[in-house]
Amino acid sequence: MNTRTKTDFTPLDPDLYAAAFQLLDPTPQPVTPEAPSAPAPVPSRPAITLPAHQPGPVEKTLSDALAFLDAHGWARHSLIHPEGARCSIGALRAAAGSRNAAYRDAGNLLLDEARRQHGKKWQTIPHWNDSHTGAQVRSVWEAAIHRARHLSI
């Protein structure tokens, strides 16, 4: 085995490192071992508060109409049932208060969502409302509210 013991390294002056460190940090602080202490407190940042969601007029109309259906009941084949339940159009009218832009846009979004879930053949909300179960109608309402929120309308 051929192991070389002589190296071709140039010997360095041991004081060279001390001089270099003195140039980098002219007043070094002595390092003294300290007793372990409690970790320094982390400065707290103020809590980030997200702005409260402000529903747009279409989302509000749809949400209020669904709340109306939940409170008073859902009906088929009648705008207003004698016991107070309403069909989808009746709930929209109750929530909007009048046939304003929010009422019109909410109705269009509701019908569009009904067509997405149940086919393109539905021409009016009452026709679609009367041809489906309460669970199917609710599913469309919830999807329409979700879309209105997503679109910020």
mmCIF file of C-alpha atoms in Angstrom:
data_model
loop_
_atom_site.group_PDB
_atom_site.id
_atom_site.type_symbol
_atom_site.label_atom_id
_atom_site.label_comp_id
_atom_site.label_asym_id
_atom_site.label_seq_id
_atom_site.Cartn_x
_atom_site.Cartn_y
_atom_site.Cartn_z
ATOM 1 C CA MET A 1 0.000 0.000 0.000
ATOM 2 C CA ASN A 2 1.330 3.413 -0.936
ATOM 3 C CA THR A 3 0.225 6.026 1.556
ATOM 4 C CA ARG A 4 1.680 9.422 1.113
ATOM 5 C CA THR A 5 2.385 11.236 4.317
ATOM 6 C CA LYS A 6 3.969 14.363 2.922
ATOM 7 C CA THR A 7 1.455 16.937 1.717
ATOM 8 C CA ASP A 8 1.944 19.848 -0.624
ATOM 9 C CA PHE A 9 0.008 22.245 1.598
ATOM 10 C CA THR A 10 1.531 25.598 2.310
ATOM 11 C CA PRO A 11 1.905 26.186 6.036
ATOM 12 C CA LEU A 12 -0.147 29.074 7.352
ATOM 13 C CA ASP A 13 0.653 31.556 10.004
ATOM 14 C CA PRO A 14 -1.613 30.740 13.001
ATOM 15 C CA ASP A 15 -1.926 34.429 13.847
ATOM 16 C CA LEU A 16 -3.381 35.085 10.388
ATOM 17 C CA TYR A 17 -6.852 33.862 11.423
ATOM 18 C CA ALA A 18 -6.808 35.919 14.607
ATOM 19 C CA ALA A 19 -5.884 39.041 12.625
ATOM 20 C CA ALA A 20 -8.631 38.371 10.057
ATOM 21 C CA PHE A 21 -11.283 37.928 12.733
ATOM 22 C CA GLN A 22 -10.067 41.052 14.481
ATOM 23 C CA LEU A 23 -10.661 42.987 11.246
ATOM 24 C CA LEU A 24 -14.152 41.555 10.872
ATOM 25 C CA ASP A 25 -15.205 42.181 14.464
ATOM 26 C CA PRO A 26 -12.919 44.731 16.110
ATOM 27 C CA THR A 27 -14.607 44.490 19.537
ATOM 28 C CA PRO A 28 -15.605 40.910 20.109
ATOM 29 C CA GLN A 29 -17.775 40.192 23.092
ATOM 30 C CA PRO A 30 -16.534 37.412 25.295
ATOM 31 C CA VAL A 31 -18.653 34.337 25.151
ATOM 32 C CA THR A 32 -19.583 33.135 28.595
ATOM 33 C CA PRO A 33 -21.786 30.169 29.174
ATOM 34 C CA GLU A 34 -25.073 31.237 30.708
ATOM 35 C CA ALA A 35 -27.632 29.286 32.579
ATOM 36 C CA PRO A 36 -30.500 28.262 30.308
ATOM 37 C CA SER A 37 -33.268 30.775 30.526
ATOM 38 C CA ALA A 38 -36.841 30.826 29.437
ATOM 39 C CA PRO A 39 -37.273 31.452 25.743
ATOM 40 C CA ALA A 40 -37.775 35.064 24.827
ATOM 41 C CA PRO A 41 -41.412 35.941 24.340
ATOM 42 C CA VAL A 42 -42.518 36.065 20.753
ATOM 43 C CA PRO A 43 -43.932 39.449 19.923
ATOM 44 C CA SER A 44 -47.585 39.039 19.158
ATOM 45 C CA ARG A 45 -49.038 40.367 15.966
ATOM 46 C CA PRO A 46 -52.439 41.911 16.000
ATOM 47 C CA ALA A 47 -55.105 39.454 15.033
ATOM 48 C CA ILE A 48 -56.015 39.617 11.391
ATOM 49 C CA THR A 49 -59.689 40.261 11.065
ATOM 50 C CA LEU A 50 -61.246 39.413 7.765
ATOM 51 C CA PRO A 51 -64.002 41.716 6.681
ATOM 52 C CA ALA A 52 -67.446 40.315 7.292
ATOM 53 C CA HIS A 53 -69.099 38.972 4.183
ATOM 54 C CA GLN A 54 -71.532 41.458 2.738
ATOM 55 C CA PRO A 55 -73.914 39.583 0.449
ATOM 56 C CA GLY A 56 -74.853 41.217 -2.805
ATOM 57 C CA PRO A 57 -78.529 41.940 -3.566
ATOM 58 C CA VAL A 58 -79.026 38.713 -5.545
ATOM 59 C CA GLU A 59 -77.430 36.519 -2.885
ATOM 60 C CA LYS A 60 -79.447 38.285 -0.177
ATOM 61 C CA THR A 61 -82.712 37.841 -2.088
ATOM 62 C CA LEU A 62 -82.024 34.145 -2.681
ATOM 63 C CA SER A 63 -80.937 33.572 0.944
ATOM 64 C CA ASP A 64 -83.953 35.418 2.325
ATOM 65 C CA ALA A 65 -86.291 33.478 0.022
ATOM 66 C CA LEU A 66 -84.831 30.148 1.131
ATOM 67 C CA ALA A 67 -85.158 31.235 4.771
ATOM 68 C CA PHE A 68 -88.794 32.109 4.013
ATOM 69 C CA LEU A 69 -89.351 28.610 2.586
ATOM 70 C CA ASP A 70 -87.711 27.092 5.661
ATOM 71 C CA ALA A 71 -89.931 29.114 7.993
ATOM 72 C CA HIS A 72 -93.257 28.898 6.126
ATOM 73 C CA GLY A 73 -92.943 25.776 4.012
ATOM 74 C CA TRP A 74 -92.614 24.929 0.341
ATOM 75 C CA ALA A 75 -95.640 24.453 -1.923
ATOM 76 C CA ARG A 76 -96.419 23.039 -5.350
ATOM 77 C CA HIS A 77 -99.110 24.078 -7.816
ATOM 78 C CA SER A 78 -99.889 27.241 -5.849
ATOM 79 C CA LEU A 79 -98.161 30.581 -5.464
ATOM 80 C CA ILE A 80 -99.333 30.796 -1.842
ATOM 81 C CA HIS A 81 -100.806 27.802 -0.044
ATOM 82 C CA PRO A 82 -103.708 28.591 2.352
ATOM 83 C CA GLU A 83 -101.490 27.551 5.275
ATOM 84 C CA GLY A 84 -98.751 30.040 4.281
ATOM 85 C CA ALA A 85 -96.354 27.831 2.321
ATOM 86 C CA ARG A 86 -95.145 29.208 -0.998
ATOM 87 C CA CYS A 87 -93.687 27.989 -4.222
ATOM 88 C CA SER A 88 -90.278 29.199 -5.347
ATOM 89 C CA ILE A 89 -91.655 32.273 -7.138
ATOM 90 C CA GLY A 90 -93.805 33.144 -4.121
ATOM 91 C CA ALA A 91 -90.754 32.930 -1.860
ATOM 92 C CA LEU A 92 -88.732 35.129 -4.227
ATOM 93 C CA ARG A 93 -91.500 37.739 -4.263
ATOM 94 C CA ALA A 94 -91.747 37.693 -0.465
ATOM 95 C CA ALA A 95 -87.974 38.090 -0.103
ATOM 96 C CA ALA A 96 -87.541 40.829 -2.701
ATOM 97 C CA GLY A 97 -90.557 42.858 -1.608
ATOM 98 C CA SER A 98 -91.146 43.996 -5.162
ATOM 99 C CA ARG A 99 -90.268 43.002 -8.684
ATOM 100 C CA ASN A 100 -86.981 44.871 -8.674
ATOM 101 C CA ALA A 101 -83.614 44.105 -10.296
ATOM 102 C CA ALA A 102 -82.548 41.789 -7.459
ATOM 103 C CA TYR A 103 -85.804 39.822 -7.830
ATOM 104 C CA ARG A 104 -85.309 39.497 -11.596
ATOM 105 C CA ASP A 105 -81.619 38.544 -11.348
ATOM 106 C CA ALA A 106 -82.252 36.080 -8.514
ATOM 107 C CA GLY A 107 -85.014 34.437 -10.543
ATOM 108 C CA ASN A 108 -82.782 34.188 -13.609
ATOM 109 C CA LEU A 109 -79.969 32.652 -11.563
ATOM 110 C CA LEU A 110 -82.384 30.208 -9.899
ATOM 111 C CA LEU A 111 -83.828 29.116 -13.263
ATOM 112 C CA ASP A 112 -80.336 28.800 -14.739
ATOM 113 C CA GLU A 113 -79.300 26.563 -11.851
ATOM 114 C CA ALA A 114 -82.503 24.504 -12.231
ATOM 115 C CA ARG A 115 -81.585 23.956 -15.885
ATOM 116 C CA ARG A 116 -78.047 22.967 -14.929
ATOM 117 C CA GLN A 117 -79.287 20.343 -12.495
ATOM 118 C CA HIS A 118 -82.489 19.151 -14.171
ATOM 119 C CA GLY A 119 -82.093 19.804 -17.894
ATOM 120 C CA LYS A 120 -82.628 22.642 -20.309
ATOM 121 C CA LYS A 121 -86.340 22.015 -20.895
ATOM 122 C CA TRP A 122 -87.543 24.204 -17.997
ATOM 123 C CA GLN A 123 -88.903 27.508 -19.286
ATOM 124 C CA THR A 124 -90.263 28.932 -16.029
ATOM 125 C CA ILE A 125 -89.583 28.595 -12.329
ATOM 126 C CA PRO A 126 -93.175 27.556 -11.500
ATOM 127 C CA HIS A 127 -93.117 24.743 -14.061
ATOM 128 C CA TRP A 128 -89.785 23.484 -12.730
ATOM 129 C CA ASN A 129 -90.878 23.956 -9.086
ATOM 130 C CA ASP A 130 -94.074 21.925 -9.580
ATOM 131 C CA SER A 131 -92.242 19.036 -11.289
ATOM 132 C CA HIS A 132 -89.679 18.267 -8.598
ATOM 133 C CA THR A 133 -89.428 17.132 -5.005
ATOM 134 C CA GLY A 134 -88.703 19.441 -2.100
ATOM 135 C CA ALA A 135 -85.157 18.050 -1.798
ATOM 136 C CA GLN A 136 -84.475 18.698 -5.487
ATOM 137 C CA VAL A 137 -85.840 22.228 -5.255
ATOM 138 C CA ARG A 138 -83.752 22.946 -2.144
ATOM 139 C CA SER A 139 -80.623 21.655 -3.866
ATOM 140 C CA VAL A 140 -81.145 24.156 -6.677
ATOM 141 C CA TRP A 141 -81.754 27.005 -4.207
ATOM 142 C CA GLU A 142 -78.558 26.216 -2.305
ATOM 143 C CA ALA A 143 -76.499 25.972 -5.505
ATOM 144 C CA ALA A 144 -77.921 29.290 -6.744
ATOM 145 C CA ILE A 145 -77.023 30.987 -3.447
ATOM 146 C CA HIS A 146 -73.518 29.541 -3.652
ATOM 147 C CA ARG A 147 -73.107 30.837 -7.227
ATOM 148 C CA ALA A 148 -74.386 34.283 -6.271
ATOM 149 C CA ARG A 149 -71.870 34.433 -3.435
ATOM 150 C CA HIS A 150 -69.067 33.240 -5.691
ATOM 151 C CA LEU A 151 -69.999 35.871 -8.290
ATOM 152 C CA SER A 152 -70.384 38.556 -5.571
ATOM 153 C CA ILE A 153 -73.805 39.555 -6.839
#
